[in-house]
Structures are given as C-alpha cells and as structure tokens.
mmCIF file of C-alpha atoms in Angstrom:
data_model
loop_
_atom_site.group_PDB
_atom_site.id
_atom_site.type_symbol
_atom_site.label_atom_id
_atom_site.label_comp_id
_atom_site.label_asym_id
_atom_site.label_seq_id
_atom_site.Cartn_x
_atom_site.Cartn_y
_atom_site.Cartn_z
ATOM 1 C CA MET A 1 0.261 -0.341 -0.100
ATOM 2 C CA GLN A 2 2.798 2.406 0.522
ATOM 3 C CA ASP A 3 4.507 1.774 -2.488
ATOM 4 C CA CYS A 4 1.193 2.700 -4.703
ATOM 5 C CA GLU A 5 0.989 5.984 -2.585
ATOM 6 C CA ILE A 6 4.996 6.705 -3.667
ATOM 7 C CA VAL A 7 3.957 5.951 -7.185
ATOM 8 C CA THR A 8 0.714 8.100 -6.876
ATOM 9 C CA HIS A 9 2.482 10.903 -5.648
ATOM 10 C CA ARG A 10 4.970 10.548 -8.504
ATOM 11 C CA VAL A 11 2.654 10.482 -11.093
ATOM 12 C CA GLU A 12 0.614 13.617 -10.059
ATOM 13 C CA PHE A 13 4.015 15.674 -9.481
ATOM 14 C CA SER A 14 4.969 14.703 -13.418
ATOM 15 C CA VAL A 15 1.746 15.967 -14.134
ATOM 16 C CA GLN A 16 2.001 19.578 -12.762
ATOM 17 C CA SER A 17 5.244 20.203 -13.617
ATOM 18 C CA PHE A 18 3.811 20.682 -17.498
ATOM 19 C CA THR A 19 2.697 24.317 -18.197
ATOM 20 C CA MET A 20 1.305 26.363 -20.939
ATOM 21 C CA LEU A 21 3.606 28.950 -22.302
ATOM 22 C CA SER A 22 3.189 31.494 -25.376
ATOM 23 C CA ILE A 23 5.586 31.158 -28.110
ATOM 24 C CA LEU A 24 6.329 34.804 -27.605
ATOM 25 C CA LYS A 25 7.385 34.291 -23.616
ATOM 26 C CA ARG A 26 10.076 32.027 -25.288
ATOM 27 C CA LEU A 27 11.505 34.797 -27.526
ATOM 28 C CA ARG A 28 13.908 37.666 -26.645
ATOM 29 C CA CYS A 29 14.453 38.906 -29.875
ATOM 30 C CA ILE A 30 12.664 39.080 -33.095
ATOM 31 C CA THR A 31 14.197 39.962 -36.475
ATOM 32 C CA LEU A 32 12.609 40.924 -39.825
ATOM 33 C CA ASP A 33 13.117 41.634 -43.335
ATOM 34 C CA ILE A 34 12.000 44.704 -44.892
ATOM 35 C CA THR A 35 10.712 44.815 -48.503
ATOM 36 C CA GLY A 36 7.769 42.425 -48.915
ATOM 37 C CA THR A 37 7.408 41.919 -44.946
ATOM 38 C CA LEU A 38 6.873 45.477 -43.699
ATOM 39 C CA ILE A 39 6.817 47.675 -47.214
ATOM 40 C CA ALA A 40 6.196 47.021 -50.930
ATOM 41 C CA TYR A 41 6.633 48.918 -53.678
ATOM 42 C CA LYS A 42 3.825 51.364 -55.403
ATOM 43 C CA GLY A 43 3.289 49.852 -58.914
ATOM 44 C CA ASP A 44 5.620 48.771 -61.092
ATOM 45 C CA LEU A 45 9.287 49.902 -61.324
ATOM 46 C CA GLY A 46 8.780 50.709 -65.099
ATOM 47 C CA ASP A 47 6.317 53.845 -64.075
ATOM 48 C CA SER A 48 9.318 55.463 -62.014
ATOM 49 C CA TYR A 49 11.649 55.020 -64.916
ATOM 50 C CA CYS A 50 8.919 56.043 -67.578
ATOM 51 C CA LEU A 51 8.251 59.035 -65.662
ATOM 52 C CA SER A 52 11.935 60.104 -65.266
ATOM 53 C CA VAL A 53 12.296 59.857 -68.930
ATOM 54 C CA LYS A 54 9.893 62.050 -69.621
ATOM 55 C CA LEU A 55 10.420 64.768 -67.714
ATOM 56 C CA ALA A 56 13.970 64.424 -69.193
ATOM 57 C CA GLY A 57 12.182 65.072 -72.571
ATOM 58 C CA LYS A 58 11.779 61.677 -74.360
ATOM 59 C CA PRO A 59 9.235 59.234 -75.114
ATOM 60 C CA CYS A 60 8.307 56.956 -72.721
ATOM 61 C CA PRO A 61 9.956 53.473 -72.963
ATOM 62 C CA SER A 62 8.237 50.401 -72.907
ATOM 63 C CA TYR A 63 7.157 49.582 -69.082
ATOM 64 C CA LYS A 64 7.319 46.056 -69.628
ATOM 65 C CA ARG A 65 11.168 45.773 -71.547
ATOM 66 C CA VAL A 66 12.679 48.115 -68.768
ATOM 67 C CA ASP A 67 11.654 45.874 -66.298
ATOM 68 C CA GLU A 68 13.059 43.022 -67.782
ATOM 69 C CA GLY A 69 16.238 44.980 -68.142
ATOM 70 C CA PHE A 70 16.032 45.755 -65.053
ATOM 71 C CA LYS A 71 16.092 42.432 -63.425
ATOM 72 C CA VAL A 72 18.612 41.102 -65.905
ATOM 73 C CA ALA A 73 21.042 44.371 -64.958
ATOM 74 C CA TYR A 74 20.327 43.965 -61.018
ATOM 75 C CA ALA A 75 20.883 40.449 -60.883
ATOM 76 C CA GLY A 76 24.317 40.564 -63.013
ATOM 77 C CA LEU A 77 25.664 43.862 -61.021
ATOM 78 C CA ALA A 78 24.901 42.143 -57.687
ATOM 79 C CA LYS A 79 26.388 39.057 -58.307
ATOM 80 C CA LYS A 80 29.504 41.196 -59.709
ATOM 81 C CA HIS A 81 29.693 43.673 -57.061
ATOM 82 C CA PRO A 82 27.527 42.242 -54.641
ATOM 83 C CA CYS A 83 26.229 44.743 -51.360
ATOM 84 C CA PHE A 84 25.376 47.708 -53.860
ATOM 85 C CA GLY A 85 29.007 47.840 -54.416
ATOM 86 C CA PHE A 86 30.138 47.668 -50.631
ATOM 87 C CA ALA A 87 32.159 44.991 -51.299
ATOM 88 C CA HIS A 88 34.223 46.440 -53.547
ATOM 89 C CA LYS A 89 34.470 49.926 -52.295
ATOM 90 C CA ILE A 90 31.912 51.054 -55.329
ATOM 91 C CA PRO A 91 30.134 54.459 -54.153
ATOM 92 C CA ASN A 92 26.247 53.792 -53.980
ATOM 93 C CA TYR A 93 25.753 56.237 -56.929
ATOM 94 C CA VAL A 94 28.162 55.073 -59.138
ATOM 95 C CA TRP A 95 26.661 51.277 -58.475
ATOM 96 C CA TRP A 96 23.173 52.410 -59.432
ATOM 97 C CA LYS A 97 24.633 54.665 -62.493
ATOM 98 C CA ILE A 98 25.707 51.297 -63.754
ATOM 99 C CA CYS A 99 22.704 49.520 -62.808
ATOM 100 C CA VAL A 100 20.561 52.046 -64.523
ATOM 101 C CA ARG A 101 22.139 52.434 -67.605
ATOM 102 C CA ASP A 102 22.539 48.568 -68.155
ATOM 103 C CA SER A 103 18.886 48.316 -67.484
ATOM 104 C CA PHE A 104 18.103 50.851 -70.343
ATOM 105 C CA VAL A 105 20.334 49.118 -72.326
ATOM 106 C CA LYS A 106 19.035 45.451 -72.113
ATOM 107 C CA ALA A 107 15.840 46.997 -72.860
ATOM 108 C CA GLY A 108 17.023 48.524 -76.106
ATOM 109 C CA TYR A 109 17.229 52.219 -75.125
ATOM 110 C CA GLU A 110 20.284 53.982 -75.400
ATOM 111 C CA TYR A 111 20.599 57.971 -74.126
ATOM 112 C CA ASP A 112 23.664 60.773 -74.391
ATOM 113 C CA ASP A 113 25.523 61.626 -71.553
ATOM 114 C CA GLU A 114 23.998 64.695 -70.876
ATOM 115 C CA THR A 115 19.945 63.326 -70.957
ATOM 116 C CA PHE A 116 21.332 60.009 -69.083
ATOM 117 C CA GLU A 117 22.335 61.807 -66.075
ATOM 118 C CA SER A 118 19.036 63.895 -66.109
ATOM 119 C CA ILE A 119 16.965 60.391 -66.005
ATOM 120 C CA LEU A 120 19.315 58.912 -63.525
ATOM 121 C CA SER A 121 19.400 61.876 -60.703
ATOM 122 C CA ARG A 122 15.416 61.292 -60.786
ATOM 123 C CA ILE A 123 15.419 57.731 -60.555
ATOM 124 C CA TYR A 124 18.065 57.993 -57.448
ATOM 125 C CA ALA A 125 16.152 60.278 -55.893
ATOM 126 C CA THR A 126 12.970 59.023 -56.018
ATOM 127 C CA PHE A 127 14.255 55.858 -54.713
ATOM 128 C CA GLY A 128 15.786 57.415 -52.195
ATOM 129 C CA SER A 129 12.507 58.863 -50.941
ATOM 130 C CA ALA A 130 9.474 56.976 -49.900
ATOM 131 C CA ALA A 131 7.616 57.954 -52.924
ATOM 132 C CA PRO A 132 7.800 54.669 -54.675
ATOM 133 C CA TYR A 133 6.688 52.527 -51.596
ATOM 134 C CA LYS A 134 3.869 51.660 -49.201
ATOM 135 C CA ILE A 135 3.737 50.034 -45.887
ATOM 136 C CA PHE A 136 1.795 47.624 -44.921
ATOM 137 C CA PRO A 137 -1.120 48.528 -42.051
ATOM 138 C CA ASP A 138 -0.023 46.006 -39.893
ATOM 139 C CA ALA A 139 3.485 46.557 -39.448
ATOM 140 C CA ILE A 140 3.585 49.674 -36.942
ATOM 141 C CA PRO A 141 1.333 48.468 -34.469
ATOM 142 C CA PHE A 142 3.020 44.572 -34.910
ATOM 143 C CA LEU A 143 6.453 46.125 -34.147
ATOM 144 C CA ARG A 144 5.327 48.690 -31.336
ATOM 145 C CA TRP A 145 3.553 45.781 -29.732
ATOM 146 C CA LEU A 146 6.516 43.375 -29.747
ATOM 147 C CA ARG A 147 8.361 46.093 -28.033
ATOM 148 C CA GLN A 148 5.908 47.170 -25.217
ATOM 149 C CA ARG A 149 6.932 43.399 -24.576
ATOM 150 C CA ASP A 150 10.276 43.404 -24.029
ATOM 151 C CA VAL A 151 10.894 41.973 -27.586
ATOM 152 C CA THR A 152 14.494 43.261 -29.284
ATOM 153 C CA VAL A 153 12.916 44.390 -32.792
ATOM 154 C CA GLY A 154 16.004 43.808 -35.213
ATOM 155 C CA LEU A 155 15.682 44.463 -39.271
ATOM 156 C CA VAL A 156 17.727 42.281 -41.298
ATOM 157 C CA SER A 157 17.669 43.374 -44.780
ATOM 158 C CA ASN A 158 19.651 43.096 -48.082
ATOM 159 C CA ALA A 159 18.992 46.969 -48.700
ATOM 160 C CA GLU A 160 21.064 49.698 -48.939
ATOM 161 C CA TYR A 161 21.747 52.348 -46.466
ATOM 162 C CA ARG A 162 19.543 54.344 -47.601
ATOM 163 C CA TYR A 163 16.421 52.037 -46.553
ATOM 164 C CA ARG A 164 18.007 52.922 -42.773
ATOM 165 C CA ASP A 165 18.916 56.905 -43.228
ATOM 166 C CA MET A 166 15.853 58.142 -45.284
ATOM 167 C CA ILE A 167 13.456 55.600 -46.623
ATOM 168 C CA LEU A 168 12.287 54.243 -43.405
ATOM 169 C CA PRO A 169 12.152 57.244 -41.345
ATOM 170 C CA ALA A 170 9.625 58.608 -43.998
ATOM 171 C CA LEU A 171 7.668 55.620 -43.748
ATOM 172 C CA GLY A 172 7.326 56.001 -40.510
ATOM 173 C CA LEU A 173 9.458 53.072 -39.274
ATOM 174 C CA ASN A 174 12.012 54.777 -37.015
ATOM 175 C CA GLN A 175 14.881 53.414 -34.678
ATOM 176 C CA GLY A 176 13.676 53.332 -31.106
ATOM 177 C CA SER A 177 10.080 53.452 -31.452
ATOM 178 C CA GLU A 178 9.343 50.531 -34.243
ATOM 179 C CA TRP A 179 12.611 48.634 -33.840
ATOM 180 C CA ASP A 180 16.113 48.441 -31.910
ATOM 181 C CA PHE A 181 18.957 47.567 -34.409
ATOM 182 C CA GLY A 182 19.543 46.937 -37.977
ATOM 183 C CA VAL A 183 21.776 45.047 -40.088
ATOM 184 C CA PHE A 184 21.984 46.528 -43.606
ATOM 185 C CA SER A 185 24.613 46.490 -46.742
ATOM 186 C CA GLY A 186 28.002 44.804 -45.897
ATOM 187 C CA LEU A 187 26.592 41.291 -45.726
ATOM 188 C CA GLU A 188 23.874 40.000 -48.007
ATOM 189 C CA LYS A 189 21.216 37.191 -47.026
ATOM 190 C CA PRO A 190 21.354 34.249 -47.291
ATOM 191 C CA ASP A 191 24.998 34.658 -45.881
ATOM 192 C CA PRO A 192 24.780 33.205 -42.205
ATOM 193 C CA ARG A 193 27.003 35.797 -40.771
ATOM 194 C CA ILE A 194 23.990 38.568 -41.206
ATOM 195 C CA PHE A 195 22.108 36.445 -38.678
ATOM 196 C CA GLU A 196 25.119 35.964 -36.384
ATOM 197 C CA ILE A 197 25.811 40.017 -36.396
ATOM 198 C CA ALA A 198 22.075 40.397 -35.422
ATOM 199 C CA LEU A 199 22.110 37.785 -32.482
ATOM 200 C CA LYS A 200 25.199 39.740 -31.344
ATOM 201 C CA LYS A 201 23.628 43.510 -31.647
ATOM 202 C CA ALA A 202 20.299 41.701 -29.908
ATOM 203 C CA GLY A 203 22.519 41.303 -26.996
ATOM 204 C CA ASN A 204 24.265 37.919 -27.870
ATOM 205 C CA VAL A 205 20.957 36.460 -27.847
ATOM 206 C CA ALA A 206 20.826 32.961 -28.250
ATOM 207 C CA PRO A 207 19.707 31.444 -31.778
ATOM 208 C CA GLU A 208 17.115 29.404 -30.303
ATOM 209 C CA ALA A 209 15.504 32.199 -28.461
ATOM 210 C CA ALA A 210 15.253 34.424 -31.709
ATOM 211 C CA LEU A 211 12.660 34.172 -34.685
ATOM 212 C CA HIS A 212 13.264 35.690 -38.138
ATOM 213 C CA ILE A 213 10.218 36.858 -40.150
ATOM 214 C CA GLY A 214 10.439 37.202 -43.957
ATOM 215 C CA ASP A 215 9.394 36.467 -47.106
ATOM 216 C CA SER A 216 12.021 34.125 -49.058
ATOM 217 C CA LEU A 217 12.409 30.643 -48.460
ATOM 218 C CA LYS A 218 16.404 30.601 -49.249
ATOM 219 C CA ASN A 219 17.205 34.082 -47.883
ATOM 220 C CA ASP A 220 15.097 34.264 -44.810
ATOM 221 C CA TYR A 221 13.778 30.694 -43.441
ATOM 222 C CA LEU A 222 16.499 28.445 -44.051
ATOM 223 C CA ALA A 223 19.095 31.077 -43.949
ATOM 224 C CA ALA A 224 17.813 31.622 -40.187
ATOM 225 C CA ARG A 225 17.288 28.598 -39.696
ATOM 226 C CA GLY A 226 20.603 27.412 -40.862
ATOM 227 C CA VAL A 227 22.239 29.292 -37.338
ATOM 228 C CA GLY A 228 19.570 27.966 -35.196
ATOM 229 C CA MET A 229 16.914 30.698 -35.255
ATOM 230 C CA GLN A 230 13.528 30.020 -35.358
ATOM 231 C CA ALA A 231 11.788 31.377 -38.801
ATOM 232 C CA LEU A 232 8.619 31.828 -40.680
ATOM 233 C CA LEU A 233 7.667 32.926 -43.897
ATOM 234 C CA LEU A 234 4.675 35.904 -44.772
ATOM 235 C CA ASP A 235 2.321 35.084 -47.906
ATOM 236 C CA ARG A 236 1.379 38.844 -48.506
ATOM 237 C CA PHE A 237 0.603 38.096 -52.207
ATOM 238 C CA LYS A 238 -0.664 34.792 -52.336
ATOM 239 C CA THR A 239 2.612 33.564 -54.351
ATOM 240 C CA ALA A 240 2.266 30.020 -55.925
ATOM 241 C CA ASP A 241 5.777 29.296 -54.062
ATOM 242 C CA ALA A 242 4.080 29.479 -50.969
ATOM 243 C CA VAL A 243 2.703 25.828 -51.796
ATOM 244 C CA ASP A 244 6.700 24.757 -51.748
ATOM 245 C CA TRP A 245 7.476 26.818 -48.588
ATOM 246 C CA ARG A 246 4.894 24.715 -46.776
ATOM 247 C CA LYS A 247 6.203 21.439 -48.414
ATOM 248 C CA SER A 248 9.364 22.155 -47.030
ATOM 249 C CA GLY A 249 7.979 22.615 -43.486
ATOM 250 C CA ALA A 250 7.954 26.101 -43.329
ATOM 251 C CA ILE A 251 5.605 27.829 -40.936
ATOM 252 C CA VAL A 252 3.876 30.403 -43.682
ATOM 253 C CA LEU A 253 1.306 33.016 -42.578
ATOM 254 C CA PRO A 254 -0.749 35.884 -44.466
ATOM 255 C CA ASP A 255 0.263 38.580 -42.250
ATOM 256 C CA LEU A 256 1.703 40.231 -39.242
ATOM 257 C CA ILE A 257 -2.160 40.137 -37.588
ATOM 258 C CA ALA A 258 -2.005 36.091 -38.416
ATOM 259 C CA THR A 259 1.531 36.040 -36.622
ATOM 260 C CA LYS A 260 0.936 37.768 -34.078
ATOM 261 C CA GLU A 261 -2.031 35.652 -33.225
ATOM 262 C CA TRP A 262 0.108 32.591 -34.023
ATOM 263 C CA LEU A 263 3.160 34.261 -31.481
ATOM 264 C CA THR A 264 0.583 34.473 -28.508
ATOM 265 C CA SER A 265 -0.873 30.754 -28.927
ATOM 266 C CA GLU A 266 -0.030 28.728 -25.806
ATOM 267 C CA VAL A 267 2.114 25.312 -26.415
ATOM 268 C CA LEU A 268 2.743 22.581 -23.538
ATOM 269 C CA LYS A 269 5.984 22.938 -21.808
#
C-alpha cells in the first residue's frame, strides 16, 4: 500500500510540472526582413523609370522591357559587385548608375550622357525617398506591440543604407520606436553571418530564443534556420511558391496580424 502511494505522488508531480506557455514568451528577439514583409513597392518599377525619361524630354519606354531589363541588369551587377558595391568599395551612386544604364541598354534604349544623367538623378532621388513605397498597415502596430513586451526588434535586410537613413523614417518606421537595431549593406542574405551579427547586436541572444520573419525561403527561412534561429514566412501576395514553402516544413502565415495570433498561442512546456 505504501509503494502505491509513492507511485501516485510521483505521477501527480509529473503532470503538475507541465505548464502552458505562449511562443512569444520564449523569445528575446524577433528580426524582420523589410521589402515584402514591412513595406512594398507601389506599382511597377517601370512607372518611375518612364516618368523620369519623360521629364528628361524623351518618349516613355516600354514598361515591360525596362522591367525585364532591370531584373537582368540588377542580378548581374549584384553578383559581380554585391552589397550595392560595398564589398568592392564602389560608391552607391556609381553602382546604381551602372545598373540603371545597363537596364535601359538591355531594354533597347540608349541615351546621350547629358540626357542619361538627367534621367538617373531623378530615378536615384525617387528611390531614395518614400515616394515609390507603401507600408503595410499591420507593420507599425506589430513592431510597437513587440517592443512593449520587451522583445528586441531587429531589421535584417539586403537593402542599402538609404533604407535605414531616409526611406524607413519617411514611412514612419523609426529606430527607437518601431525597431531597435538593423543589419544592412555589408553582407547579404543568405550569408549566415548576417544573422550572427543580428544575434550579437540583440545582446548575444541565443539563436533558439530568436525568430526571423521574411518572405524568401532561401534568404530568410532557410538562412535563419541554418544558424539555429526559429523562422516563419509571410505570404502577403498569395504567391504560388508558398505551396513549396509549406511542403518544405516552413511556417507560412498571411500577414503580421496572423503572426501576432501565432505568437500568443500557447504550447505545452
């Protein structure tokens, strides 16, 4: 009889040791991608390029051809001189000058030097401002909600320094009120070092106590998981790729409202 009582007490103790804990309470830091996660482009890139050409007194080029030309030019230059030229000490303006000129050439348009400089200056100024971007309505409330709960918020992006210094503040995404630290040009995802830097900036947070939110399986989800962080993907635009994301085992949510609900859901510990 005495042995039975001992066994009973042991079972009761084991059951009582389990508690329900929200996912958020297990995290000390959450990092986020920027474009496609917090902000997005308004319209097509060709719109801004066409307007700049028209203001320089030339006929508007084909949106589609310029768009396609830009994708090829950007991909090639990013591979040759990554991090917007940072890695090879190429000034930001010069890097974009090469990219924009090559975009037009690949689209079948060439301009004399004076005309091109006029076009380039407008394009560079436009994309260094908030004009071509929009902020998702759930972004600011979500970031402030995290910081109110003592979660360190970081931005981890392949974007250039103008995002940090000009574009994000102009959109109302300010360091100190919406985010705590950022990791921008110098390294590019999916390089694991960019996430290691983020963990260090967050206060040497352990990878398992950090979550990364983005919109690229390779650059965001797999890269963050590769250093031991938790990760999830947002499918804001209902992309066909999301089917493969889920098949790979990734957590995929539609927006930051759903992310907040997921973070506050309770799991057995």
